[in-house]
mmCIF file of C-alpha atoms in Angstrom:
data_model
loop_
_atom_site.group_PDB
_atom_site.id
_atom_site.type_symbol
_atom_site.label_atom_id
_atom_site.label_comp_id
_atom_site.label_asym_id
_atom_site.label_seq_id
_atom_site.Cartn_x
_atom_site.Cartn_y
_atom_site.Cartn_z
ATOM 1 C CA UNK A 29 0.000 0.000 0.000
ATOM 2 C CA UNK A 30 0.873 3.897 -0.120
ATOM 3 C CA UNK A 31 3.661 4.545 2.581
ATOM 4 C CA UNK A 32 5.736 8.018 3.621
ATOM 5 C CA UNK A 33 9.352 6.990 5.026
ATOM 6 C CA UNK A 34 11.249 9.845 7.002
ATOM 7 C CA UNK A 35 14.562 9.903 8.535
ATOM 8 C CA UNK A 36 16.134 10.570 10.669
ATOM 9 C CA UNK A 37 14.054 9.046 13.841
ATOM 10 C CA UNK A 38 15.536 11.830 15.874
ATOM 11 C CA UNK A 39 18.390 14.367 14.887
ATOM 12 C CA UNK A 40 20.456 16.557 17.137
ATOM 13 C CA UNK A 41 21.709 20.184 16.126
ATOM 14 C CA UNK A 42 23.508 22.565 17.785
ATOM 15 C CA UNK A 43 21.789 26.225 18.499
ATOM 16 C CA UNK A 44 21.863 27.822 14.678
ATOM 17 C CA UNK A 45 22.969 25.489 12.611
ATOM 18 C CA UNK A 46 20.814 24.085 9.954
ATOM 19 C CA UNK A 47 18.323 20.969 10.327
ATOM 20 C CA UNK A 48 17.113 18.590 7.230
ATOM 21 C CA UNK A 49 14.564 16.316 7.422
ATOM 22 C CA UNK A 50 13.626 13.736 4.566
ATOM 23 C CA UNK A 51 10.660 12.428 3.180
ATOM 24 C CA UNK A 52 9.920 9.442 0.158
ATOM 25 C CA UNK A 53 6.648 8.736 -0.731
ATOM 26 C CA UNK A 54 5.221 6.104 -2.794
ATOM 27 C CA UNK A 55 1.911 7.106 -4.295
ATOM 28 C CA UNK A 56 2.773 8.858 -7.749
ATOM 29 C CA UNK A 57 -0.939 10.246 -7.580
ATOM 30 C CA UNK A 58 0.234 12.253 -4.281
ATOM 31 C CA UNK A 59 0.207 16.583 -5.251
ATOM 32 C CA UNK A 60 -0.040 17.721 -1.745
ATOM 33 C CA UNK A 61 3.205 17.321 1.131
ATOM 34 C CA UNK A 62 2.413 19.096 3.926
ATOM 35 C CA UNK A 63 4.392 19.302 6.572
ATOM 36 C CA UNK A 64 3.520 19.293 10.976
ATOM 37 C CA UNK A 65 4.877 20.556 13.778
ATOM 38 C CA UNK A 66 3.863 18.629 17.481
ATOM 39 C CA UNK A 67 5.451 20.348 20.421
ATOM 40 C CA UNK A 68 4.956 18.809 23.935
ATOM 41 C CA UNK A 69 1.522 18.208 25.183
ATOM 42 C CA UNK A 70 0.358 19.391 21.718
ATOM 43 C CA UNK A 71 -1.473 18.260 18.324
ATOM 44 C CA UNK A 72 0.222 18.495 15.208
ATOM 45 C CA UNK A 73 0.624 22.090 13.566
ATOM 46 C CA UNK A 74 1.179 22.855 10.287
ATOM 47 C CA UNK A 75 3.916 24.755 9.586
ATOM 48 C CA UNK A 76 4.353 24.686 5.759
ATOM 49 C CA UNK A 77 2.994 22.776 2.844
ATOM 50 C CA UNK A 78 3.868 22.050 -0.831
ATOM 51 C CA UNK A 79 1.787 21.225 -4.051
ATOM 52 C CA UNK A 80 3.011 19.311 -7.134
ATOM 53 C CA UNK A 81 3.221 22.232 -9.331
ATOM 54 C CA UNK A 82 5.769 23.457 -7.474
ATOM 55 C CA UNK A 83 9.703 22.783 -6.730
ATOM 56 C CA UNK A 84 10.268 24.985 -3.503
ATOM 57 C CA UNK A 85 8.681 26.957 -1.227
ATOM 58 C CA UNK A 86 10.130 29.254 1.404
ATOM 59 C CA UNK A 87 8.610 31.149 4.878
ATOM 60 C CA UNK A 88 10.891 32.943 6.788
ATOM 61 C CA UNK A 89 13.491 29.786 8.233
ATOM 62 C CA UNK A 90 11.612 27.224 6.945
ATOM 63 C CA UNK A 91 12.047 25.876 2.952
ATOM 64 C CA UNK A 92 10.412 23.025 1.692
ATOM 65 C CA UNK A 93 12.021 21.280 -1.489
ATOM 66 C CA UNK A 94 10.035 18.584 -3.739
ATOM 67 C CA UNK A 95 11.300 16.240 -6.368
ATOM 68 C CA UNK A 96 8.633 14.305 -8.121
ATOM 69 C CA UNK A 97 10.553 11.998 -9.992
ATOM 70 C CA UNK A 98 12.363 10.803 -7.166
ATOM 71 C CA UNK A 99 9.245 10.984 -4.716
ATOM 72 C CA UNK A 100 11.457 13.228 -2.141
ATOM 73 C CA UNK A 101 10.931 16.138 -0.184
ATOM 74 C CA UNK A 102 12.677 17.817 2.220
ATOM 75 C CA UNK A 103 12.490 20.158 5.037
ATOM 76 C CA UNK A 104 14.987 22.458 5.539
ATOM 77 C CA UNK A 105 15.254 24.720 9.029
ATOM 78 C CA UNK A 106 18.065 27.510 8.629
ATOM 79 C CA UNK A 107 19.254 29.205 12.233
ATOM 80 C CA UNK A 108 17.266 26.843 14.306
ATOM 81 C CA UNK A 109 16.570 28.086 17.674
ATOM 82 C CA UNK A 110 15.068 26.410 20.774
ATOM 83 C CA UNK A 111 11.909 27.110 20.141
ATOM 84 C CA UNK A 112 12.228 24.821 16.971
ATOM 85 C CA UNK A 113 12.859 21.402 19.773
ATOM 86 C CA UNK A 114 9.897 19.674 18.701
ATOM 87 C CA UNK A 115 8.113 16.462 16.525
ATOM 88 C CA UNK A 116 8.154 17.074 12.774
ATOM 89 C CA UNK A 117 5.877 14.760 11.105
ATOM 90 C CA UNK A 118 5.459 14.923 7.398
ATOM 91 C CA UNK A 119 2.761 13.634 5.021
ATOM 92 C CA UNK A 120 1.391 13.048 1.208
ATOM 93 C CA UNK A 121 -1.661 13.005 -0.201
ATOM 94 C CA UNK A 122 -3.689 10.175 -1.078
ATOM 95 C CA UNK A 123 -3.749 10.547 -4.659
ATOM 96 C CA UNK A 124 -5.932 14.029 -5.113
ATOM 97 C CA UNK A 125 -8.026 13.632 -1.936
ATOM 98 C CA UNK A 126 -8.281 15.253 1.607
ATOM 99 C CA UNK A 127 -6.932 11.780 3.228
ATOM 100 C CA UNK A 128 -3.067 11.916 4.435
ATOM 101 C CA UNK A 129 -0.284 8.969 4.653
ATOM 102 C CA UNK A 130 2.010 10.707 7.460
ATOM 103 C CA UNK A 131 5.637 9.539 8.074
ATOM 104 C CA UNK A 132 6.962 8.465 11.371
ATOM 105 C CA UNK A 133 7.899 11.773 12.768
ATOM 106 C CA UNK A 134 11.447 13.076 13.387
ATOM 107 C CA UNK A 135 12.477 14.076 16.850
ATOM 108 C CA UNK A 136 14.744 17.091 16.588
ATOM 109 C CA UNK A 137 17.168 18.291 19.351
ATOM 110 C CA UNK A 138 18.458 21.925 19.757
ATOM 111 C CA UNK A 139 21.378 21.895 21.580
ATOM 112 C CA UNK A 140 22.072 25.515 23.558
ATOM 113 C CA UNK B 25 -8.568 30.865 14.987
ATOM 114 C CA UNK B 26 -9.683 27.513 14.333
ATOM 115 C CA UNK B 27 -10.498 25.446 17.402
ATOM 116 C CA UNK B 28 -10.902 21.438 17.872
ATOM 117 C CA UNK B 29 -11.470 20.120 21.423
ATOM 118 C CA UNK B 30 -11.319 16.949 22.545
ATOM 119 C CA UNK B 31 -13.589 16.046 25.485
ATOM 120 C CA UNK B 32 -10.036 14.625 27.662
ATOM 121 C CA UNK B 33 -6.821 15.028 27.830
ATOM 122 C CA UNK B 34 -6.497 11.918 29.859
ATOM 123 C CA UNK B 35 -8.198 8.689 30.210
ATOM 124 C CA UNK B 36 -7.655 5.411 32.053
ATOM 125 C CA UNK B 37 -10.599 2.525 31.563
ATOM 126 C CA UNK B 38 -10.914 -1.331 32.155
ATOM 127 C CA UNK B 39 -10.179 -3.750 29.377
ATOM 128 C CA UNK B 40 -14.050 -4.324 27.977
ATOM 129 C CA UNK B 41 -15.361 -1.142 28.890
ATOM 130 C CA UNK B 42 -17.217 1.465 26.468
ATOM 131 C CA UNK B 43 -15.059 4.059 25.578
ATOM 132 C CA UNK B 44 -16.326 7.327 23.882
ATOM 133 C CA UNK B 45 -14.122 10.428 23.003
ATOM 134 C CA UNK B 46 -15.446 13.353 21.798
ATOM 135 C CA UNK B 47 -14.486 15.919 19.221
ATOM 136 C CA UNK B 48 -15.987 19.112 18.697
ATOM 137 C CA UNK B 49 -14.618 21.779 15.946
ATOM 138 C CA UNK B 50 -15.980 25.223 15.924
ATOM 139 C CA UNK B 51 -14.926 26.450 11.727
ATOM 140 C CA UNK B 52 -17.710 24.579 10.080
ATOM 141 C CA UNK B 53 -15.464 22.526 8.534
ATOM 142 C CA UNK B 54 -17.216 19.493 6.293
ATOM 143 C CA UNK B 55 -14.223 17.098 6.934
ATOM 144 C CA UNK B 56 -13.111 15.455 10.200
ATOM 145 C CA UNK B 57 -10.951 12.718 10.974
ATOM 146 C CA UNK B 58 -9.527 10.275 14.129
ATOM 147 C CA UNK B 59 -6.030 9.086 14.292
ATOM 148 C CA UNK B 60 -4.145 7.118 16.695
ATOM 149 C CA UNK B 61 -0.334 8.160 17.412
ATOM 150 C CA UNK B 62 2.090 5.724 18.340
ATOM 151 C CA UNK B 63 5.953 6.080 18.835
ATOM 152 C CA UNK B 64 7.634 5.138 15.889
ATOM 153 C CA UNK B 65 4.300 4.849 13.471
ATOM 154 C CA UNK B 66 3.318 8.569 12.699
ATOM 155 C CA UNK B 67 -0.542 8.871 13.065
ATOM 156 C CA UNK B 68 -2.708 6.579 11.631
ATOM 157 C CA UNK B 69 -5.873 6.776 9.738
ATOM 158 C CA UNK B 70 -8.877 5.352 12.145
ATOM 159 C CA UNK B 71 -11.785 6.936 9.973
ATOM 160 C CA UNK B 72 -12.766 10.403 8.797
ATOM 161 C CA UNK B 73 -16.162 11.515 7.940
ATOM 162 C CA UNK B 74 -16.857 14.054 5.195
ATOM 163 C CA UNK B 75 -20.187 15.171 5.918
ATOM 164 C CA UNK B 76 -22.487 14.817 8.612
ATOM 165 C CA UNK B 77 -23.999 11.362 8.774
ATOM 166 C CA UNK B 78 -21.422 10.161 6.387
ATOM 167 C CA UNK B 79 -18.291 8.198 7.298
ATOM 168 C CA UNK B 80 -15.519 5.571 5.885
ATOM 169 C CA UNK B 81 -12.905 3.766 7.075
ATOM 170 C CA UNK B 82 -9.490 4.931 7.565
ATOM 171 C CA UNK B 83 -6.346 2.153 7.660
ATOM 172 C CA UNK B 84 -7.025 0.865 11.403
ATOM 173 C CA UNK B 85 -10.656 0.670 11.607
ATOM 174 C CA UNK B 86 -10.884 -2.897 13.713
ATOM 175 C CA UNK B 87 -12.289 -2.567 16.909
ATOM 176 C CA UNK B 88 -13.185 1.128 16.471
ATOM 177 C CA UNK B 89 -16.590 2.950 15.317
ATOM 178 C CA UNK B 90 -17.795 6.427 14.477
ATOM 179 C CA UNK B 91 -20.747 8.628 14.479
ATOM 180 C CA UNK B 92 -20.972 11.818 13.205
ATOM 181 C CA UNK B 93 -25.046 13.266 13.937
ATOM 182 C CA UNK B 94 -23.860 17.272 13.666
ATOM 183 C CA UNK B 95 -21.475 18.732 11.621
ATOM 184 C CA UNK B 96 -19.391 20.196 14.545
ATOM 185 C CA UNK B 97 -18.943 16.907 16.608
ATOM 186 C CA UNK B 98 -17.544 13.563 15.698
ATOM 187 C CA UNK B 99 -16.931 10.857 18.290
ATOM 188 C CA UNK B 100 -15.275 7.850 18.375
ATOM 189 C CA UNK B 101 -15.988 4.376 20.283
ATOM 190 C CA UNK B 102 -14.666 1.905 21.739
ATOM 191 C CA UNK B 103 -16.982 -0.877 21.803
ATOM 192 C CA UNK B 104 -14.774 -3.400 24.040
ATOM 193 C CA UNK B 105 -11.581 -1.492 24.793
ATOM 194 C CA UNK B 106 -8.513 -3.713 25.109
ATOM 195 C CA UNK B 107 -4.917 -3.017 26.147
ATOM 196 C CA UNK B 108 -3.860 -2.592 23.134
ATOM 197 C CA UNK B 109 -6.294 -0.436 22.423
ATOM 198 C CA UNK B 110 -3.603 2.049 24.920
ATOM 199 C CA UNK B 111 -2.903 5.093 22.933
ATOM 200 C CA UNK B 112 -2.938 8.962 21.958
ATOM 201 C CA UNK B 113 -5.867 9.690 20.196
ATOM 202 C CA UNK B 114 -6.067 13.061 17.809
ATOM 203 C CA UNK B 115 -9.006 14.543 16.158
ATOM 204 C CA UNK B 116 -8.737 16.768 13.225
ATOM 205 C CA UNK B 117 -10.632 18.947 10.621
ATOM 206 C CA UNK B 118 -10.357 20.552 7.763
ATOM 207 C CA UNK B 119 -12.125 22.519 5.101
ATOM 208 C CA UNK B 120 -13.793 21.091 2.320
ATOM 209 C CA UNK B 121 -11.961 21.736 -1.301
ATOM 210 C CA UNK B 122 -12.216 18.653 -3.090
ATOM 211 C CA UNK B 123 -8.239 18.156 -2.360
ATOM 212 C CA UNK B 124 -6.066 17.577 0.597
ATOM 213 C CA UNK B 125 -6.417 21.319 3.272
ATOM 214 C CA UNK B 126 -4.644 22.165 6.202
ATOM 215 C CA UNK B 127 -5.933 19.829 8.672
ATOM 216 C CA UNK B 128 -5.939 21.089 12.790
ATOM 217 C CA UNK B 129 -5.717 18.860 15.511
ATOM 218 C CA UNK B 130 -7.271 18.948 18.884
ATOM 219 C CA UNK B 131 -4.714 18.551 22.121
ATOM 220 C CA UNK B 132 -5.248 14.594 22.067
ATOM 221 C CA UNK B 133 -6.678 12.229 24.170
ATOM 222 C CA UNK B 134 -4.419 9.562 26.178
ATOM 223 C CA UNK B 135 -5.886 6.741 26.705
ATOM 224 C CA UNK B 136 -4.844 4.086 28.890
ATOM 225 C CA UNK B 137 -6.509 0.446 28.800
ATOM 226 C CA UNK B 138 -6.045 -1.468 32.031
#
């Protein structure tokens, strides 16, 4: 069946650096990666999302990269800061529809 | 702001017991879903319901059922709640669109199944 892998499990940074987190799907029909942000206690946020027709898409720290003939996309977090110690979990479309296949989650660390 | 509650934050029942958790979004969204969230496997699809009365199954359906009477609540049950039935528990909504939408997500609901 349709399936999102994403790695790392958990990845630690230190205070500004730069974070990437990656993403395969397997549903060619997917044109919507979104992708979620669950701090403690919380439910997922959404923090930025990508369509097909697009290759990249930037807000503020944040970029989001897609390759459709490889079935990647990444997150990218430039100058990461405490705040950014959190769950990122991201996801692909079934097909064209409102349903989601999520991946795993990624646990990432800001070091002070 | 878009709101979802969920009727607990924490929950600790008896295997076999009755279990209902309640969701309640206050956008008029059409869509709303249930997902379980386990360490290591993301969230997973329990079912979703696209209009009021209307529901279908998600990828983890066994053991779980819906009901969706007004557009603003959906609830989920747990007809005979086992132990490994133990879990977080998020509700979500989004807009209708005819694609995939932002989806927001209540707090959760822990459960725990004794």
């Amino acid at each position: 069946g349709e399936n999102v892998e994403q790695h790392p499990s958990t990845l630690s940074v230190q205070e500004g650096d730069s974070a990437v987190i990656k993403c395969t799907y397997s549903d060619s029909a997917s044109n919507y990666f979104p992708w979620y942000k669950q701090e403690l206690g919380k439910g997922p946020q959404l923090i930025i999302d990508i369509r097909s027709n697009v290759g990249e898409k930037k807000d503020q720290r944040i970029a989001v990269t897609l390759n459709k003939t490889a079935k990647h996309f990444s997150l990218h977090i430039t100058e990461t800061q405490p705040e950014d110690s959190a769950v990122y979990f991201c996801a692909a479309s079934r097909g064209s529809n409102y349903q989601l296949i999520w991946g795993a989650g990624t646990k990432l660390i800001i070091k002070p | 702001d878009v709101k979802v509650t969920q009727s607990s934050r924490y929950l600790v029942k008896r295997t076999g017991e009755k279990v209902f958790l309640e969701c309640v979004q206050d956008m008029d969204h059409e869509n709303m879903f249930w997902y379980r969230q386990d360490p290591g496997l993301g969230l997973r699809l329990i079912y979703f319901s696209y209009d009021v009365k209307m529901k279908e199954k998600g990828d983890i359906p066994e053991g779980y059922s819906v009901s969706r009477e007004k557009k603003e609540r959906f609830s989920l049950i747990l007809e005979s709640a086992s132990t490994n039935q133990t879990s977080m528990y998020l509700c979500a909504s989004s807009p209708t669109g005819g694609g995939a939408d932002t989806q927001y997500f209540g707090p959760g609901t822990r459960l725990t199944v004794l």
